[in-house]
mmCIF file of C-alpha atoms in Angstrom:
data_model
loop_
_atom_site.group_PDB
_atom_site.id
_atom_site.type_symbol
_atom_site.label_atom_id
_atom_site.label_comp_id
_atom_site.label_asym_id
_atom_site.label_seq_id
_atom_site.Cartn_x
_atom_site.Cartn_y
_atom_site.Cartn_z
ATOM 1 C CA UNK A 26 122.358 84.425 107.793
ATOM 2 C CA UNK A 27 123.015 84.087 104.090
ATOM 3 C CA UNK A 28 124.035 86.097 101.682
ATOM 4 C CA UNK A 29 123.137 87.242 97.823
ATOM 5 C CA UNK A 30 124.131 89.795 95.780
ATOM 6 C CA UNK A 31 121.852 92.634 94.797
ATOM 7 C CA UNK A 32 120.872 92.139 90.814
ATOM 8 C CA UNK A 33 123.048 94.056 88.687
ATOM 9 C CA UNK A 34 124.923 96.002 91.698
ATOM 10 C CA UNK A 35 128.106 94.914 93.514
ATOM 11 C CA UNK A 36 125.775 95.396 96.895
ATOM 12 C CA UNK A 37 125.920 92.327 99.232
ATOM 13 C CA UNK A 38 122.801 91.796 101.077
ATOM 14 C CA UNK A 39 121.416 89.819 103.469
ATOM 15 C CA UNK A 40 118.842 86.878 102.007
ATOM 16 C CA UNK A 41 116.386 89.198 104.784
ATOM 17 C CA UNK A 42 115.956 93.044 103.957
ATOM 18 C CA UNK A 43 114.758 94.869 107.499
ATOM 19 C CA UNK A 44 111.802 96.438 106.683
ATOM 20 C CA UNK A 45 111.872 100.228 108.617
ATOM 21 C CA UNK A 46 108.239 101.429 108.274
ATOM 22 C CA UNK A 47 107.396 100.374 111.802
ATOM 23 C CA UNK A 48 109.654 102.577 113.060
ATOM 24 C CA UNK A 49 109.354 106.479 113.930
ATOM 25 C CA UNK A 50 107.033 108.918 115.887
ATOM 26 C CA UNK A 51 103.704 107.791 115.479
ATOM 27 C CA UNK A 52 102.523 111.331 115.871
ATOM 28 C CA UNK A 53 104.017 112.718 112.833
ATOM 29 C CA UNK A 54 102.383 110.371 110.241
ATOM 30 C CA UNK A 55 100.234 107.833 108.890
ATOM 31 C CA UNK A 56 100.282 104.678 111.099
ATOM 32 C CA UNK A 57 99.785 105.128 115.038
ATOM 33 C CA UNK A 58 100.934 102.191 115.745
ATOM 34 C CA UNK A 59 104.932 102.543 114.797
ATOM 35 C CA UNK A 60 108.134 102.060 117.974
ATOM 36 C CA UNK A 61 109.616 104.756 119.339
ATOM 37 C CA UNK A 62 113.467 105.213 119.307
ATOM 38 C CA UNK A 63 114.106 103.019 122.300
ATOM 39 C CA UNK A 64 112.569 99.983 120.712
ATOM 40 C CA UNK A 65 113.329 100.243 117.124
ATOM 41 C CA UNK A 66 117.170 100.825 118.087
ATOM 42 C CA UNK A 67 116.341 97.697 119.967
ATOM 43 C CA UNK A 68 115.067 95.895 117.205
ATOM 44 C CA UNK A 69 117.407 97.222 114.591
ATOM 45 C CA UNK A 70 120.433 96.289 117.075
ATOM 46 C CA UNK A 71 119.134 92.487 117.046
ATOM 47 C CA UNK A 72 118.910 92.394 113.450
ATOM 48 C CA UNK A 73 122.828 93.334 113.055
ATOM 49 C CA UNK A 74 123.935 90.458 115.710
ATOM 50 C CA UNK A 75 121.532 87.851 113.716
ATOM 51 C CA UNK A 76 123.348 89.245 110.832
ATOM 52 C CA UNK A 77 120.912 91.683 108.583
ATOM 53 C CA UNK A 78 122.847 93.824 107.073
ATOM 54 C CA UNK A 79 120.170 95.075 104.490
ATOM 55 C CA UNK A 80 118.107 98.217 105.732
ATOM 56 C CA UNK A 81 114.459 99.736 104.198
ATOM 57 C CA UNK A 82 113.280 103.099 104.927
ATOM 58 C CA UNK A 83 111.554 106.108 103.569
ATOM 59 C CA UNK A 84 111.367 109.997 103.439
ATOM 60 C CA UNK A 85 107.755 109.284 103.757
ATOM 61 C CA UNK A 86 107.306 106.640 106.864
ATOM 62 C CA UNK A 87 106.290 109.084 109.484
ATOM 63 C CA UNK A 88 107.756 112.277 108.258
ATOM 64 C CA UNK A 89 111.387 111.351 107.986
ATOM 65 C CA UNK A 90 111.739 110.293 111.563
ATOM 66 C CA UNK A 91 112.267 106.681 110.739
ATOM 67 C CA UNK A 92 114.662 107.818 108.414
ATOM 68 C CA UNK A 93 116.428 109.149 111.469
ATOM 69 C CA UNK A 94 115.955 106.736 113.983
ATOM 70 C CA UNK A 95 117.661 104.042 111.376
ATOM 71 C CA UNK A 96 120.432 106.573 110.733
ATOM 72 C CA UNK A 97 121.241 107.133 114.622
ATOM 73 C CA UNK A 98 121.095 103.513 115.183
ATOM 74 C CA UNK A 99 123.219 101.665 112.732
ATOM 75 C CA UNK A 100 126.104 104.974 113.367
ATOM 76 C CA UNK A 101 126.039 103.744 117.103
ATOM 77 C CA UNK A 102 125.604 99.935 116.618
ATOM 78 C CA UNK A 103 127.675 99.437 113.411
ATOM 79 C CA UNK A 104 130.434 100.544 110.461
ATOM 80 C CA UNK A 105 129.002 102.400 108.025
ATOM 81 C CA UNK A 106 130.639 99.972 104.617
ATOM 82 C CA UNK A 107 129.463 96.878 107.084
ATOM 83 C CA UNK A 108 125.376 98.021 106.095
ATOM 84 C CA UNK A 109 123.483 98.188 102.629
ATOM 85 C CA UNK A 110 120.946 100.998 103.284
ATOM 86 C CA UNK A 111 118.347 101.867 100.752
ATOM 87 C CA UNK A 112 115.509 104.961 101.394
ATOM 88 C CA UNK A 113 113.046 105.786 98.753
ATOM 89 C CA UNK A 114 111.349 109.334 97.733
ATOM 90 C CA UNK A 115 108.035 110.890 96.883
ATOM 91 C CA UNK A 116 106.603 112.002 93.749
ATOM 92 C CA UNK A 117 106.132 116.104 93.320
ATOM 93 C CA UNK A 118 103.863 117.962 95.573
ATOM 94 C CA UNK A 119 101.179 120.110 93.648
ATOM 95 C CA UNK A 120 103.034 123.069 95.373
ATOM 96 C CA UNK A 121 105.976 121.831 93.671
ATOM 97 C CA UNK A 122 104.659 121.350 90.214
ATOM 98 C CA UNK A 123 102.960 124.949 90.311
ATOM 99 C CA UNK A 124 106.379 126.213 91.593
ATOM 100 C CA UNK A 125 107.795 125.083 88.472
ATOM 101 C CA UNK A 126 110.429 122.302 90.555
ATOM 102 C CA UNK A 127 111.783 120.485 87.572
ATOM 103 C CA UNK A 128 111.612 116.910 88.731
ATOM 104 C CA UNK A 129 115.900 116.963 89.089
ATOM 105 C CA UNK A 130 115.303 119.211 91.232
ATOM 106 C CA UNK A 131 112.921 117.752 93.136
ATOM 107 C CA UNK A 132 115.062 114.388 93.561
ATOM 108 C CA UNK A 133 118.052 116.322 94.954
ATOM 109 C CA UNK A 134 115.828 118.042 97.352
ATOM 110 C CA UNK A 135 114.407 115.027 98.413
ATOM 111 C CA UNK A 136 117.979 112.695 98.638
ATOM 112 C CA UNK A 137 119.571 116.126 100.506
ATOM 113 C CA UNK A 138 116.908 115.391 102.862
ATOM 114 C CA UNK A 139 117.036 112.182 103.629
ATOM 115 C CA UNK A 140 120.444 111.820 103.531
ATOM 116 C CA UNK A 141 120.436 115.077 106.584
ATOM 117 C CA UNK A 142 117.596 112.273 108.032
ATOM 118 C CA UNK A 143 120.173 109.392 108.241
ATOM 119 C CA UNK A 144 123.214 111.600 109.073
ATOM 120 C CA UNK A 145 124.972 109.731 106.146
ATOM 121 C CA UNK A 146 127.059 110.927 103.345
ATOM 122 C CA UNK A 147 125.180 108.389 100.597
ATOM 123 C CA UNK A 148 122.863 105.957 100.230
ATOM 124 C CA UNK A 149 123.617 102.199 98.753
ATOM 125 C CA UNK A 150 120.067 102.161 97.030
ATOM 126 C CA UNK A 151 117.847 105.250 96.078
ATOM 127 C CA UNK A 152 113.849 103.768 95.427
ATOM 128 C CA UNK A 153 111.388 105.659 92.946
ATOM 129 C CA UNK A 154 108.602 105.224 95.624
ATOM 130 C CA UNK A 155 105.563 105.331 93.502
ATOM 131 C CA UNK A 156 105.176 106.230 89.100
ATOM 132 C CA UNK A 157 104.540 109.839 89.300
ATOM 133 C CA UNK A 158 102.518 110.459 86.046
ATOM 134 C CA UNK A 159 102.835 114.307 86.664
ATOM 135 C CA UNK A 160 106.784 114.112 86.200
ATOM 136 C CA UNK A 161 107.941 113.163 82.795
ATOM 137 C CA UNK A 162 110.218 110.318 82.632
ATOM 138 C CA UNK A 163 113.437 111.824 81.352
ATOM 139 C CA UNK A 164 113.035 113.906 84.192
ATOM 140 C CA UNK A 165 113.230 111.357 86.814
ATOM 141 C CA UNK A 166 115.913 109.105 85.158
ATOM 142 C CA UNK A 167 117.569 112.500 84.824
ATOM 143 C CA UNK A 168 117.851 113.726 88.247
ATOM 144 C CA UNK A 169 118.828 109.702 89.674
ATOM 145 C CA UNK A 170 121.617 109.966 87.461
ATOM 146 C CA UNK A 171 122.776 112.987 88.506
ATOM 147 C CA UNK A 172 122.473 111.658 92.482
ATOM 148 C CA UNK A 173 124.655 108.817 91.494
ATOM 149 C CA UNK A 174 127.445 110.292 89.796
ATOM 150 C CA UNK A 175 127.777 112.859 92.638
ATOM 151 C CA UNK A 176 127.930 109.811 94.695
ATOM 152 C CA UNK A 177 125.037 110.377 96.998
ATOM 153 C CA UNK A 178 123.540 107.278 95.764
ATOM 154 C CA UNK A 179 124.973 104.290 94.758
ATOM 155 C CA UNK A 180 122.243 102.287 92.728
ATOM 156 C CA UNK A 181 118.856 103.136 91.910
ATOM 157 C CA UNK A 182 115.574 100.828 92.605
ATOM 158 C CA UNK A 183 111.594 101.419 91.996
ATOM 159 C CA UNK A 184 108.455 100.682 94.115
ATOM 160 C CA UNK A 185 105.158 99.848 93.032
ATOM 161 C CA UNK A 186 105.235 100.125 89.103
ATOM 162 C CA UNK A 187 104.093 97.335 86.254
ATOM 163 C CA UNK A 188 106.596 95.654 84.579
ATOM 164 C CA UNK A 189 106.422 97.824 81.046
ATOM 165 C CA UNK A 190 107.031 100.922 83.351
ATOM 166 C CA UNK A 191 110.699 99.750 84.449
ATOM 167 C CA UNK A 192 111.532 98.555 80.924
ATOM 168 C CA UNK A 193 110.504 101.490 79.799
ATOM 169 C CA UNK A 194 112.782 103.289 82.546
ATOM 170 C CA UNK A 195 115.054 101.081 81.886
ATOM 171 C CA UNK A 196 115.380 101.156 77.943
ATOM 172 C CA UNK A 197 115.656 105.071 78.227
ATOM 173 C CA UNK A 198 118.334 105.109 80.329
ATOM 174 C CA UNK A 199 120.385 102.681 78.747
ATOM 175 C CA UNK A 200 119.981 104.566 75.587
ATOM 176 C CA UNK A 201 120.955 107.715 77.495
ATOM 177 C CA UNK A 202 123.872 106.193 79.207
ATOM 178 C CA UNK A 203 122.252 106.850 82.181
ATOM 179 C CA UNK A 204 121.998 105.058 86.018
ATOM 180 C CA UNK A 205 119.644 101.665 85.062
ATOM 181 C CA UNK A 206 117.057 100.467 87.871
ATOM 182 C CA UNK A 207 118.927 97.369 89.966
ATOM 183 C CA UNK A 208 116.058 96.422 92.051
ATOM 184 C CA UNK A 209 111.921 95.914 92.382
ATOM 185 C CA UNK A 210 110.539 96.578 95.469
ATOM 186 C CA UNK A 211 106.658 95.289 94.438
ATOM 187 C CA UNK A 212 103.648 94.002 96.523
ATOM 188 C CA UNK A 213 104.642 89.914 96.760
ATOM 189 C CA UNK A 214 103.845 87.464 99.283
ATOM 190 C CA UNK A 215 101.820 84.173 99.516
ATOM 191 C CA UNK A 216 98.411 85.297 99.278
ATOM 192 C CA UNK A 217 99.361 87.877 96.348
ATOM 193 C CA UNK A 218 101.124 86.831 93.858
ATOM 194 C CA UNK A 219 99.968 89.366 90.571
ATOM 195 C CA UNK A 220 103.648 90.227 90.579
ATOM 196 C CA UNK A 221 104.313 86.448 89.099
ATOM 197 C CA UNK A 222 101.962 87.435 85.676
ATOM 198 C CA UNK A 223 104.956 89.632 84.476
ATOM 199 C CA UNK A 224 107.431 91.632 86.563
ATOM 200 C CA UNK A 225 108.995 88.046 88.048
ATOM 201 C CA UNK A 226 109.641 86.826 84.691
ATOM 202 C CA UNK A 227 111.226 90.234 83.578
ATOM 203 C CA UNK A 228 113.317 90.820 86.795
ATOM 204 C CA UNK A 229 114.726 86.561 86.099
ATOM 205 C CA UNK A 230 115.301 87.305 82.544
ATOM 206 C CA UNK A 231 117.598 90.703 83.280
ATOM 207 C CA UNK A 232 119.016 89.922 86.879
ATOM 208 C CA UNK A 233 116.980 92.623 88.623
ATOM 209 C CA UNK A 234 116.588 91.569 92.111
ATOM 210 C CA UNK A 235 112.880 91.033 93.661
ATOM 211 C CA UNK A 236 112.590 93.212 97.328
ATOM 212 C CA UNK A 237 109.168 92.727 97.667
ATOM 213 C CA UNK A 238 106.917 94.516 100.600
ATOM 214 C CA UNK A 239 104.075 92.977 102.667
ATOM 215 C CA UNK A 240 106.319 89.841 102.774
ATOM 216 C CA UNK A 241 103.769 88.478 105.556
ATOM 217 C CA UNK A 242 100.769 90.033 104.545
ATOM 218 C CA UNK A 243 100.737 92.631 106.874
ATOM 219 C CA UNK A 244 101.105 89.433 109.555
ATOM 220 C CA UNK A 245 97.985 87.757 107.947
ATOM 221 C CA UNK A 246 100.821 84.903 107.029
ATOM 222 C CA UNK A 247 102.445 84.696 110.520
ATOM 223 C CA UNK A 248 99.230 83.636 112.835
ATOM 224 C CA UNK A 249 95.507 82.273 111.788
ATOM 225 C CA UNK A 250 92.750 84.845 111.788
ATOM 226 C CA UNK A 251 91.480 85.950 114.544
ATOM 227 C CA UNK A 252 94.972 85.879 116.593
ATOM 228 C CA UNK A 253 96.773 88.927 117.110
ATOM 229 C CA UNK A 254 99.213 90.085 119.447
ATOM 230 C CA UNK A 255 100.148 93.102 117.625
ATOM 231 C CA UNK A 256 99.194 97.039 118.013
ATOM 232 C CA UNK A 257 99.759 96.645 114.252
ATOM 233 C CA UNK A 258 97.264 94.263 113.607
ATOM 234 C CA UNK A 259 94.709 95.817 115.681
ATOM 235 C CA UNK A 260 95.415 99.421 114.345
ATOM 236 C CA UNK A 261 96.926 99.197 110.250
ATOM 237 C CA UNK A 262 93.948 100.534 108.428
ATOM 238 C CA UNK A 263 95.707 100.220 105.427
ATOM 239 C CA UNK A 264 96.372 96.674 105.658
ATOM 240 C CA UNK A 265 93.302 96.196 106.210
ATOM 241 C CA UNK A 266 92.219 98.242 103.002
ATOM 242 C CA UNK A 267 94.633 95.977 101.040
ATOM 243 C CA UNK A 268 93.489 92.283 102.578
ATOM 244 C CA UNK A 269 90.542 92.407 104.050
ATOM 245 C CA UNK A 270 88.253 92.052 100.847
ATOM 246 C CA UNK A 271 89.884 88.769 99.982
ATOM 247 C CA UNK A 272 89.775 87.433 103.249
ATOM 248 C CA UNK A 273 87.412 84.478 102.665
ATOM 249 C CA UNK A 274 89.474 83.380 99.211
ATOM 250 C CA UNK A 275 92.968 83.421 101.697
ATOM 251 C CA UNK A 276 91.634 81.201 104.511
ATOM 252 C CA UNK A 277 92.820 78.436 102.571
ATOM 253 C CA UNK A 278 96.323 79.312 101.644
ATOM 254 C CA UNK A 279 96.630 80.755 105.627
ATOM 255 C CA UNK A 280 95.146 77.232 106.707
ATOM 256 C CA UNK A 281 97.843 75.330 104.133
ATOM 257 C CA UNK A 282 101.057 77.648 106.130
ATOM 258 C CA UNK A 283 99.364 76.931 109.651
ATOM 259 C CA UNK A 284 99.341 72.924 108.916
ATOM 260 C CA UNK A 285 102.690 72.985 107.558
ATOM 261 C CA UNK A 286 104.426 74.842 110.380
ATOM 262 C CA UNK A 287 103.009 72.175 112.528
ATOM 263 C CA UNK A 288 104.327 69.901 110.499
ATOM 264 C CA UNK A 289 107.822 70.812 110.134
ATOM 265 C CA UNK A 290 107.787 72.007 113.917
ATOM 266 C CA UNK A 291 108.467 76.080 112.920
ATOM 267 C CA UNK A 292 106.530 79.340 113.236
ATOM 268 C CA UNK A 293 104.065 80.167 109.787
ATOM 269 C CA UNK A 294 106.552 83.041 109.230
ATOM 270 C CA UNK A 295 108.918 80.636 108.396
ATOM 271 C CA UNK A 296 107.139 78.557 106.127
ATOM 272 C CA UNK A 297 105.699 81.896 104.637
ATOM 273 C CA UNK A 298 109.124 83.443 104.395
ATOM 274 C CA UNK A 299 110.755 80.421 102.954
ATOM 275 C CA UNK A 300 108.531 80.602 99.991
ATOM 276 C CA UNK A 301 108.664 83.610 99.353
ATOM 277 C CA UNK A 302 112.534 83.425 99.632
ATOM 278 C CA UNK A 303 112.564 80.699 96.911
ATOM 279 C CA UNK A 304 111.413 83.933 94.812
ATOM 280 C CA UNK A 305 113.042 86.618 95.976
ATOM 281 C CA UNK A 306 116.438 88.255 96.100
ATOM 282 C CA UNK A 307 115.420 89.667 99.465
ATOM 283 C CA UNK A 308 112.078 89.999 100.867
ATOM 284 C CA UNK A 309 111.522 93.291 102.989
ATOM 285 C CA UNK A 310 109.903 92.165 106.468
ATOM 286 C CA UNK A 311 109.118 94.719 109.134
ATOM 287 C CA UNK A 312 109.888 94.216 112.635
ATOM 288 C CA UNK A 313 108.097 95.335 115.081
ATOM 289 C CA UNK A 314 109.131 92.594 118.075
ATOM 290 C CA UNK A 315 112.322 90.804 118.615
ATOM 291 C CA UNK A 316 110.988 87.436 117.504
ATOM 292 C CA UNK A 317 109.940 88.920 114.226
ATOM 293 C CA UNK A 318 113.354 89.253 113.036
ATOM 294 C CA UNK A 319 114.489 85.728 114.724
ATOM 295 C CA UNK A 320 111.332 84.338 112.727
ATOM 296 C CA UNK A 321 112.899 86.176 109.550
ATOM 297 C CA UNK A 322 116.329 85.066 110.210
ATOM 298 C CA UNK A 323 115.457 81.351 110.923
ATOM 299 C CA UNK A 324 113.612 81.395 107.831
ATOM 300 C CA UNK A 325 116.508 82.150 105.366
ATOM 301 C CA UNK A 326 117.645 78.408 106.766
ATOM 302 C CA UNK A 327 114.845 76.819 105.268
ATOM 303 C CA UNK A 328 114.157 75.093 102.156
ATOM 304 C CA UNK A 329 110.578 73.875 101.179
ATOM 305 C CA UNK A 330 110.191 70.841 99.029
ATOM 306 C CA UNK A 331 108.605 70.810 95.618
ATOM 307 C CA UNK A 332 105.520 68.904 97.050
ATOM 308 C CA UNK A 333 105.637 71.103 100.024
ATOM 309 C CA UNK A 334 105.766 74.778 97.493
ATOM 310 C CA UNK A 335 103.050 73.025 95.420
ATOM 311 C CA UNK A 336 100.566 72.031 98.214
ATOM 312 C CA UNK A 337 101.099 76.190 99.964
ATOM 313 C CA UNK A 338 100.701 77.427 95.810
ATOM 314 C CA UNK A 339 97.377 75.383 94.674
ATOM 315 C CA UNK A 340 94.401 77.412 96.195
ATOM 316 C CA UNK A 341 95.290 80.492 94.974
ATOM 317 C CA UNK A 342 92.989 82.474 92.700
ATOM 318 C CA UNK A 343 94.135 85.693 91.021
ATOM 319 C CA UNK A 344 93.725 89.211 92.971
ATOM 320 C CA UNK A 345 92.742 92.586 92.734
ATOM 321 C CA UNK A 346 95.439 95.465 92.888
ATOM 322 C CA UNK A 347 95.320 96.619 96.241
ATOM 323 C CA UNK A 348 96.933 99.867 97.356
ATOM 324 C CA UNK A 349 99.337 101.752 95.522
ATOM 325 C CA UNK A 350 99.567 99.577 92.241
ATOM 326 C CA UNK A 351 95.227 100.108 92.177
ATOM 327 C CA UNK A 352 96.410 103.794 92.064
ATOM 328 C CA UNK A 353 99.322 103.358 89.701
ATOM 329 C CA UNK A 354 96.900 105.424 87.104
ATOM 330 C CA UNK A 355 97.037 108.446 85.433
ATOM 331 C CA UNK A 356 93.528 109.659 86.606
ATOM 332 C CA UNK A 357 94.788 109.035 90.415
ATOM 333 C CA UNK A 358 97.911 111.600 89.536
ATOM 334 C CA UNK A 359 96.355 114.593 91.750
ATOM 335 C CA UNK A 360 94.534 112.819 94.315
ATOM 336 C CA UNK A 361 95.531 111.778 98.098
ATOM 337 C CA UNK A 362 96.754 108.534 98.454
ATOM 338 C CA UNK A 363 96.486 106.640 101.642
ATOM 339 C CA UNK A 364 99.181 107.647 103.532
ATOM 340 C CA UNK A 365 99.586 110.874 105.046
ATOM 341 C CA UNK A 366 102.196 113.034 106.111
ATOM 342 C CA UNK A 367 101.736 116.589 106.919
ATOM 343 C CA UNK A 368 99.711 117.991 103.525
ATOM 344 C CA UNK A 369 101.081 115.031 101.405
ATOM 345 C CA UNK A 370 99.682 111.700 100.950
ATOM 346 C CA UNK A 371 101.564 109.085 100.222
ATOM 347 C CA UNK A 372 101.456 105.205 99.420
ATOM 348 C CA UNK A 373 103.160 101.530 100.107
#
């Protein structure tokens, strides 16, 4: 495994960032299709002897509980300073804003939480999950500061925002002295590639690192259509809701991986992955099976050439927002987003 450091932080991550939505009860949220603790300690045990040392997770991926299965495992399978562990938090609840919970407030509720979820004293990164137009700004830049100089969080990241909404972010906090955003965690892959317009150029120009989600497509980049294997593939209405539509216009950017692989004699996750890691700081990629983190690992070994990057880059035709960035308006402030945990809905 290689090794990079983490944008403007002192964290030192692995070139492959777990991605910890597929694990947790899959009774207590969104997805039905998500490991139980047996198999995602298994997973997550793998990943630390290939050496991944970068964790993702969520208050919101099924209702905490991947929170704590993450926590329970890397206690019993690792050192706690050996790990770089980030979790992200939810905008206000209605209940919340009619309650009158200032949005500092909120933020230590929600980082109390999750850090009681993970049995850990801090965090290494704290991610602003999704812009919540019903909070104002100060208010959020506010309460992460206050998280990191108590020393429950070490850096701060956002999720799913444009590129003027972190230099905006950004430019306040600097001017308040305040905790700056270190990371982007934005929808990024092969067959989506709207964060390249502006937020790739910003993140280059001021060393923010790139941990983009849906590395693979939601596995759409690691097998041809039709092929599945997975209760993931079969099951993930939302990643259906995000590809699906462009289908047809991605056949021939999923053909272009599929010959390559063959070519070079490895798996389409790897050729996928290595793109995307010629990017990236760290691309998020969930696990699910033990050979999806062996695909992930082998594929921070290798390097594309120029002809090879250019050929995979040619058919591509600009996109749609999908998901939470086709939310990422203030007329969607009070309505449900896709993902649902207890009476909150919630978005990747």
């Amino acid at each position: 495994m290689k090794y990079t450091r983490l944008g403007n932080s002192d964290l030192t991550v692995s070139r492959v960032c777990m991605g910890c939505m597929g694990f947790g009860d899959s009774g207590r949220g969104q997805h039905s299709w998500t490991l139980d603790e047996e198999h995602s300690r298994e997973i997550i045990r793998h990943g630390l002897e290939l050496g991944v040392n970068f964790y993702d997770t969520a208050i919101g991926y099924q209702s905490g509980t991947s929170e704590q299965y993450v926590g329970r495992a890397l206690r019993d399978f690792t050192k706690r300073e050996n790990v770089v562990v980030a979790t992200k938090f939810l905008p206000r609840t209605q209940d919340e804003i009619e309650r009158g919970v200032s949005g500092q407030k909120h933020i230590e509720t929600m980082i109390d939480t999750s850090l009681s979820n993970l049995s850990m004293d801090y965090v290494d990164l704290y991610i602003y999950h999704m812009w919540d137009w019903q909070t104002p700004l100060e208010d959020i830049m506010d309460g992460l500061n206050r998280i990191v100089k108590a020393g429950k969080a070490r850096y701060i990241g956002i999720s799913n925002c444009f590129a003027w909404q972190i230099v905006k972010a950004n430019a306040f906090a600097e001017k308040e002295g305040f905790a700056k955003f270190v990371s982007v965690q934005g929808h990024y892959n092969l067959i989506f590639r709207e964060e390249e317009r502006e937020m790739v150029p910003y993140c280059d120009e001021e060393n923010i690192a790139l941990t983009p989600y849906s590395a693979l497509a939601s596995g759409r980049l690691s097998r041809l259509p039709g092929e599945s294997g997975t209760k993931r593939a079969q099951e993930d209405a939302y990643a259906k809701f995000k590809y699906d539509a462009t289908a047809a216009q991605d056949s021939a950017i999923i053909a272009r991986v599929a010959e390559l692989a063959e070519k070079r004699g490895v798996t389409m996750t790897e050729i996928s992955l290595a793109w995307l890691l010629s990017k990236v700081t760290s691309p998020v990629v969930g696990a699910t099976k033990l050979h999806h983190i062996e695909g992930a690992a082998r594929a921070a070994d290798l390097e594309l050439t120029a002809e090879e990057t250019a050929y995979l880059e040619e058919p591509y035709v600009p996109h749609p927002l999908a998901g939470v960035m086709a939310q990422n308006r203030p007329e969607y402030a009070k309505e449900k987003h896709v993902w649902s945990t207890g009476d909150r809905k919630i978005g990747k």
